[in-house]
Amino acid sequence: MSEAWIIDACRTPRGVGKAGKGALSAFHPQHLGAAVLKAIAARNQLDTALVDDIIWGTSAQRGQQSGDLARMAALDAGFDIRASGMTLDRYCGSGITAVNLAAAVVGSGSEDLVIAGGTEMMSTYGNPGMRNSPFMDNDNLRLREVHPQPHQGICADAIATLEGISRQALDEVGLVSQQRAGRAIAEGRFSKSLIPVYRDDGTLALDRDELPRPSTTLADLAGLKPAFHAMADHPLDESGMTYRELVRMQYPDLNIQHVHHAGNSSGVADGAAALLLASPSFAQAHGMKPRARVVAMANMGDSPTLMLNAPVPATLKVLRKAGLSLQDIDLFEINEAFAVVAEKYQRDLKLDRDKVNVNGGAIALGHPIGATGAMLIGTLLDELERQDKQFGLVTMCAAGGMAPAIIIERL
């Protein structure tokens, strides 16, 4: 096996992912994907005819996001028609998985130059053709009986209850996310990777992240009502089964305490991101300077009913593959799908909190599902360079009870 080098990374700002409210919500998903593909090509003076493949993550592949978004976005971006593309879905883990697969095909020698990333337009959710994801499909009764899978927010509340993690602790995670994101924005820490998005007429649509609220206080968070209490008891279908009862199929004595709300859960967002990966021989032959190398990759499954607990075992697995310890990792990015995910991750692994999500996370910045993983890898790379550090690890929970992980080394 050869190495896979990361040459560059870029992302759009995260826009509010609600139709008519976010600055990106009027865009077609392929246009947003095209924006980062154009940028990665321009930033690296790339002959797109040399791109072997484009591997893209998009979770809700329905409605406007259906079809092969990677290929359509590449054509929309004006890429040479020889640059092929494929689109995958590992729910929230799609962006990391796209990068991992790109690194695998480059490292194996199958390809020399691959772009990986993802797009998610959450503002399209609810549009015609955007039906529920399979894990929340009310008609999937056989799977429900074997592996009951509630809504993610109810899973988050269930985990917090099982772990004895208080709402105050989770609100503190939300507060730190806002504070760190606010500092990162004020200090321009995202500027290396952040690209502006323009409309077809050339006018600027968005050049900053829309969701952060750096002035948030603990008192503000304490005043928010729990988001998932009513949902937990709403009948799913004619049977009268509820999400709470799905949890109790596996945890019959669990009395769920509802502790998550809009201020300690990830923001609904639109966005896209891209990374350029190359083999060492190709990069050297074409004058490309690597910024990092992919050290190791891993995937892990865990309880589908709790859904959000795979990042810890995924982290331990990828460390074993890399031959590294937790102490070797300089910076961690764990997606803040819900505050309990980040809190449990740091508690279980006994991490130095000053090494985790140092520029905030999805609670402050938003979580455009299929793009987030690629965004986090780019953010981690920028921060390793800023701090002159060596190793970074990215992981995130994904629906169905999964987590991909990746370790990179700054070069």
PDB file of C-alpha atoms in Angstrom, residues 77-205:
ATOM      1  CA  ALA A  77     -18.731  22.899 -12.136  1.00  0.00           C
ATOM      2  CA  GLY A  78     -17.393  22.630 -15.689  1.00  0.00           C
ATOM      3  CA  PHE A  79     -15.137  19.658 -14.993  1.00  0.00           C
ATOM      4  CA  ASP A  80     -13.801  17.641 -17.882  1.00  0.00           C
ATOM      5  CA  ILE A  81     -16.232  14.862 -18.753  1.00  0.00           C
ATOM      6  CA  ARG A  82     -13.509  12.297 -18.012  1.00  0.00           C
ATOM      7  CA  ALA A  83     -13.749  13.102 -14.281  1.00  0.00           C
ATOM      8  CA  SER A  84     -16.123  10.417 -13.048  1.00  0.00           C
ATOM      9  CA  GLY A  85     -18.202  10.536  -9.857  1.00  0.00           C
ATOM     10  CA  MET A  86     -20.103   8.423  -7.327  1.00  0.00           C
ATOM     11  CA  THR A  87     -22.365   9.281  -4.383  1.00  0.00           C
ATOM     12  CA  LEU A  88     -22.725   7.328  -1.153  1.00  0.00           C
ATOM     13  CA  ASP A  89     -24.813   7.363   2.010  1.00  0.00           C
ATOM     14  CA  ARG A  90     -23.637   6.508   5.516  1.00  0.00           C
ATOM     15  CA  TYR A  91     -26.076   8.982   7.047  1.00  0.00           C
ATOM     16  CA  CYS A  92     -24.139  11.541   9.148  1.00  0.00           C
ATOM     17  CA  GLY A  93     -20.896   9.643   8.497  1.00  0.00           C
ATOM     18  CA  SER A  94     -21.105  10.090   4.729  1.00  0.00           C
ATOM     19  CA  GLY A  95     -18.509  12.855   4.480  1.00  0.00           C
ATOM     20  CA  ILE A  96     -15.847  10.966   6.449  1.00  0.00           C
ATOM     21  CA  THR A  97     -16.623   7.793   4.498  1.00  0.00           C
ATOM     22  CA  ALA A  98     -16.201   9.596   1.182  1.00  0.00           C
ATOM     23  CA  VAL A  99     -12.731  10.754   2.237  1.00  0.00           C
ATOM     24  CA  ASN A 100     -11.864   7.311   3.617  1.00  0.00           C
ATOM     25  CA  LEU A 101     -12.834   5.598   0.365  1.00  0.00           C
ATOM     26  CA  ALA A 102     -10.871   8.157  -1.642  1.00  0.00           C
ATOM     27  CA  ALA A 103      -7.828   7.507   0.541  1.00  0.00           C
ATOM     28  CA  ALA A 104      -8.315   3.753   0.126  1.00  0.00           C
ATOM     29  CA  VAL A 105      -8.419   3.790  -3.676  1.00  0.00           C
ATOM     30  CA  VAL A 106      -5.466   6.187  -3.860  1.00  0.00           C
ATOM     31  CA  GLY A 107      -3.471   4.226  -1.297  1.00  0.00           C
ATOM     32  CA  SER A 108      -4.180   0.960  -3.102  1.00  0.00           C
ATOM     33  CA  GLY A 109      -2.811   2.332  -6.352  1.00  0.00           C
ATOM     34  CA  SER A 110      -6.169   2.038  -8.099  1.00  0.00           C
ATOM     35  CA  GLU A 111      -6.395   5.807  -8.633  1.00  0.00           C
ATOM     36  CA  ASP A 112      -3.961   8.733  -8.475  1.00  0.00           C
ATOM     37  CA  LEU A 113      -6.119  11.828  -8.035  1.00  0.00           C
ATOM     38  CA  VAL A 114      -9.492  11.821  -6.290  1.00  0.00           C
ATOM     39  CA  ILE A 115     -11.748  14.522  -4.882  1.00  0.00           C
ATOM     40  CA  ALA A 116     -13.869  13.576  -1.879  1.00  0.00           C
ATOM     41  CA  GLY A 117     -16.508  15.487   0.024  1.00  0.00           C
ATOM     42  CA  GLY A 118     -20.212  15.921   0.408  1.00  0.00           C
ATOM     43  CA  THR A 119     -23.296  18.084   0.156  1.00  0.00           C
ATOM     44  CA  GLU A 120     -26.443  18.297   2.222  1.00  0.00           C
ATOM     45  CA  MET A 121     -29.263  20.762   1.712  1.00  0.00           C
ATOM     46  CA  MET A 122     -31.382  20.247   4.818  1.00  0.00           C
ATOM     47  CA  SER A 123     -33.586  23.090   3.599  1.00  0.00           C
ATOM     48  CA  THR A 124     -34.913  20.619   1.009  1.00  0.00           C
ATOM     49  CA  TYR A 125     -36.154  18.254   3.726  1.00  0.00           C
ATOM     50  CA  GLY A 126     -39.925  18.129   3.661  1.00  0.00           C
ATOM     51  CA  ASN A 127     -40.127  18.907  -0.050  1.00  0.00           C
ATOM     52  CA  PRO A 128     -42.102  16.550  -2.331  1.00  0.00           C
ATOM     53  CA  GLY A 129     -40.222  13.274  -2.696  1.00  0.00           C
ATOM     54  CA  MET A 130     -38.374  13.696   0.600  1.00  0.00           C
ATOM     55  CA  ARG A 131     -39.903  10.821   2.562  1.00  0.00           C
ATOM     56  CA  ASN A 132     -38.611   9.571   5.911  1.00  0.00           C
ATOM     57  CA  SER A 133     -35.275   7.813   6.105  1.00  0.00           C
ATOM     58  CA  PRO A 134     -35.571   4.008   6.305  1.00  0.00           C
ATOM     59  CA  PHE A 135     -34.628   3.865   9.996  1.00  0.00           C
ATOM     60  CA  MET A 136     -37.710   5.973  10.756  1.00  0.00           C
ATOM     61  CA  ASP A 137     -39.975   4.298   8.187  1.00  0.00           C
ATOM     62  CA  ASN A 138     -43.244   3.411   9.899  1.00  0.00           C
ATOM     63  CA  ASP A 139     -43.838   0.559   7.439  1.00  0.00           C
ATOM     64  CA  ASN A 140     -40.607  -1.248   8.262  1.00  0.00           C
ATOM     65  CA  LEU A 141     -42.176  -3.404  10.980  1.00  0.00           C
ATOM     66  CA  ARG A 142     -39.880  -6.440  10.735  1.00  0.00           C
ATOM     67  CA  LEU A 143     -36.715  -4.383  11.274  1.00  0.00           C
ATOM     68  CA  ARG A 144     -38.463  -2.464  14.044  1.00  0.00           C
ATOM     69  CA  GLU A 145     -39.084  -5.685  15.942  1.00  0.00           C
ATOM     70  CA  VAL A 146     -35.467  -6.853  15.647  1.00  0.00           C
ATOM     71  CA  HIS A 147     -33.654  -3.526  15.964  1.00  0.00           C
ATOM     72  CA  PRO A 148     -35.997  -0.773  17.197  1.00  0.00           C
ATOM     73  CA  GLN A 149     -34.600   2.585  16.119  1.00  0.00           C
ATOM     74  CA  PRO A 150     -36.094   5.770  17.558  1.00  0.00           C
ATOM     75  CA  HIS A 151     -35.526   9.358  16.497  1.00  0.00           C
ATOM     76  CA  GLN A 152     -31.941  10.485  17.121  1.00  0.00           C
ATOM     77  CA  GLY A 153     -32.944  13.174  19.616  1.00  0.00           C
ATOM     78  CA  ILE A 154     -34.763  10.614  21.731  1.00  0.00           C
ATOM     79  CA  CYS A 155     -31.680   8.387  21.540  1.00  0.00           C
ATOM     80  CA  ALA A 156     -29.618  11.313  22.830  1.00  0.00           C
ATOM     81  CA  ASP A 157     -31.971  11.786  25.778  1.00  0.00           C
ATOM     82  CA  ALA A 158     -31.935   8.043  26.466  1.00  0.00           C
ATOM     83  CA  ILE A 159     -28.128   7.939  26.523  1.00  0.00           C
ATOM     84  CA  ALA A 160     -27.948  10.945  28.851  1.00  0.00           C
ATOM     85  CA  THR A 161     -30.387   9.198  31.198  1.00  0.00           C
ATOM     86  CA  LEU A 162     -28.474   5.908  31.131  1.00  0.00           C
ATOM     87  CA  GLU A 163     -25.159   7.689  31.698  1.00  0.00           C
ATOM     88  CA  GLY A 164     -26.464  10.039  34.390  1.00  0.00           C
ATOM     89  CA  ILE A 165     -25.370  13.118  32.445  1.00  0.00           C
ATOM     90  CA  SER A 166     -27.228  16.214  33.617  1.00  0.00           C
ATOM     91  CA  ARG A 167     -28.840  18.875  31.499  1.00  0.00           C
ATOM     92  CA  GLN A 168     -26.467  21.449  32.999  1.00  0.00           C
ATOM     93  CA  ALA A 169     -23.459  19.466  31.803  1.00  0.00           C
ATOM     94  CA  LEU A 170     -24.974  19.282  28.323  1.00  0.00           C
ATOM     95  CA  ASP A 171     -25.796  22.990  28.318  1.00  0.00           C
ATOM     96  CA  GLU A 172     -22.166  23.667  29.192  1.00  0.00           C
ATOM     97  CA  VAL A 173     -21.131  21.682  26.094  1.00  0.00           C
ATOM     98  CA  GLY A 174     -23.449  23.880  24.040  1.00  0.00           C
ATOM     99  CA  LEU A 175     -22.060  27.040  25.589  1.00  0.00           C
ATOM    100  CA  VAL A 176     -18.440  26.038  24.958  1.00  0.00           C
ATOM    101  CA  SER A 177     -19.304  25.220  21.339  1.00  0.00           C
ATOM    102  CA  GLN A 178     -20.711  28.711  20.821  1.00  0.00           C
ATOM    103  CA  GLN A 179     -17.815  30.409  22.584  1.00  0.00           C
ATOM    104  CA  ARG A 180     -15.151  28.516  20.688  1.00  0.00           C
ATOM    105  CA  ALA A 181     -16.851  28.999  17.328  1.00  0.00           C
ATOM    106  CA  GLY A 182     -17.194  32.702  18.053  1.00  0.00           C
ATOM    107  CA  ARG A 183     -13.487  32.965  18.863  1.00  0.00           C
ATOM    108  CA  ALA A 184     -12.518  30.970  15.765  1.00  0.00           C
ATOM    109  CA  ILE A 185     -14.585  33.239  13.530  1.00  0.00           C
ATOM    110  CA  ALA A 186     -13.253  36.411  15.166  1.00  0.00           C
ATOM    111  CA  GLU A 187      -9.664  35.214  14.724  1.00  0.00           C
ATOM    112  CA  GLY A 188     -10.212  34.073  11.124  1.00  0.00           C
ATOM    113  CA  ARG A 189      -9.406  30.429  11.866  1.00  0.00           C
ATOM    114  CA  PHE A 190     -11.806  29.191   9.178  1.00  0.00           C
ATOM    115  CA  SER A 191     -10.604  31.590   6.481  1.00  0.00           C
ATOM    116  CA  LYS A 192      -8.127  29.181   4.873  1.00  0.00           C
ATOM    117  CA  SER A 193     -10.837  26.717   3.872  1.00  0.00           C
ATOM    118  CA  LEU A 194     -13.976  28.848   3.742  1.00  0.00           C
ATOM    119  CA  ILE A 195     -15.117  29.869   0.256  1.00  0.00           C
ATOM    120  CA  PRO A 196     -17.868  32.348  -0.652  1.00  0.00           C
ATOM    121  CA  VAL A 197     -20.938  31.114  -2.521  1.00  0.00           C
ATOM    122  CA  TYR A 198     -22.278  33.183  -5.416  1.00  0.00           C
ATOM    123  CA  ARG A 199     -25.583  33.165  -7.230  1.00  0.00           C
ATOM    124  CA  ASP A 200     -25.780  32.547 -10.965  1.00  0.00           C
ATOM    125  CA  ASP A 201     -25.876  36.311 -11.595  1.00  0.00           C
ATOM    126  CA  GLY A 202     -22.546  36.740  -9.796  1.00  0.00           C
ATOM    127  CA  THR A 203     -23.913  38.344  -6.645  1.00  0.00           C
ATOM    128  CA  LEU A 204     -22.725  37.087  -3.280  1.00  0.00           C
ATOM    129  CA  ALA A 205     -25.088  34.681  -1.525  1.00  0.00           C
TER     130      ALA A 205
END
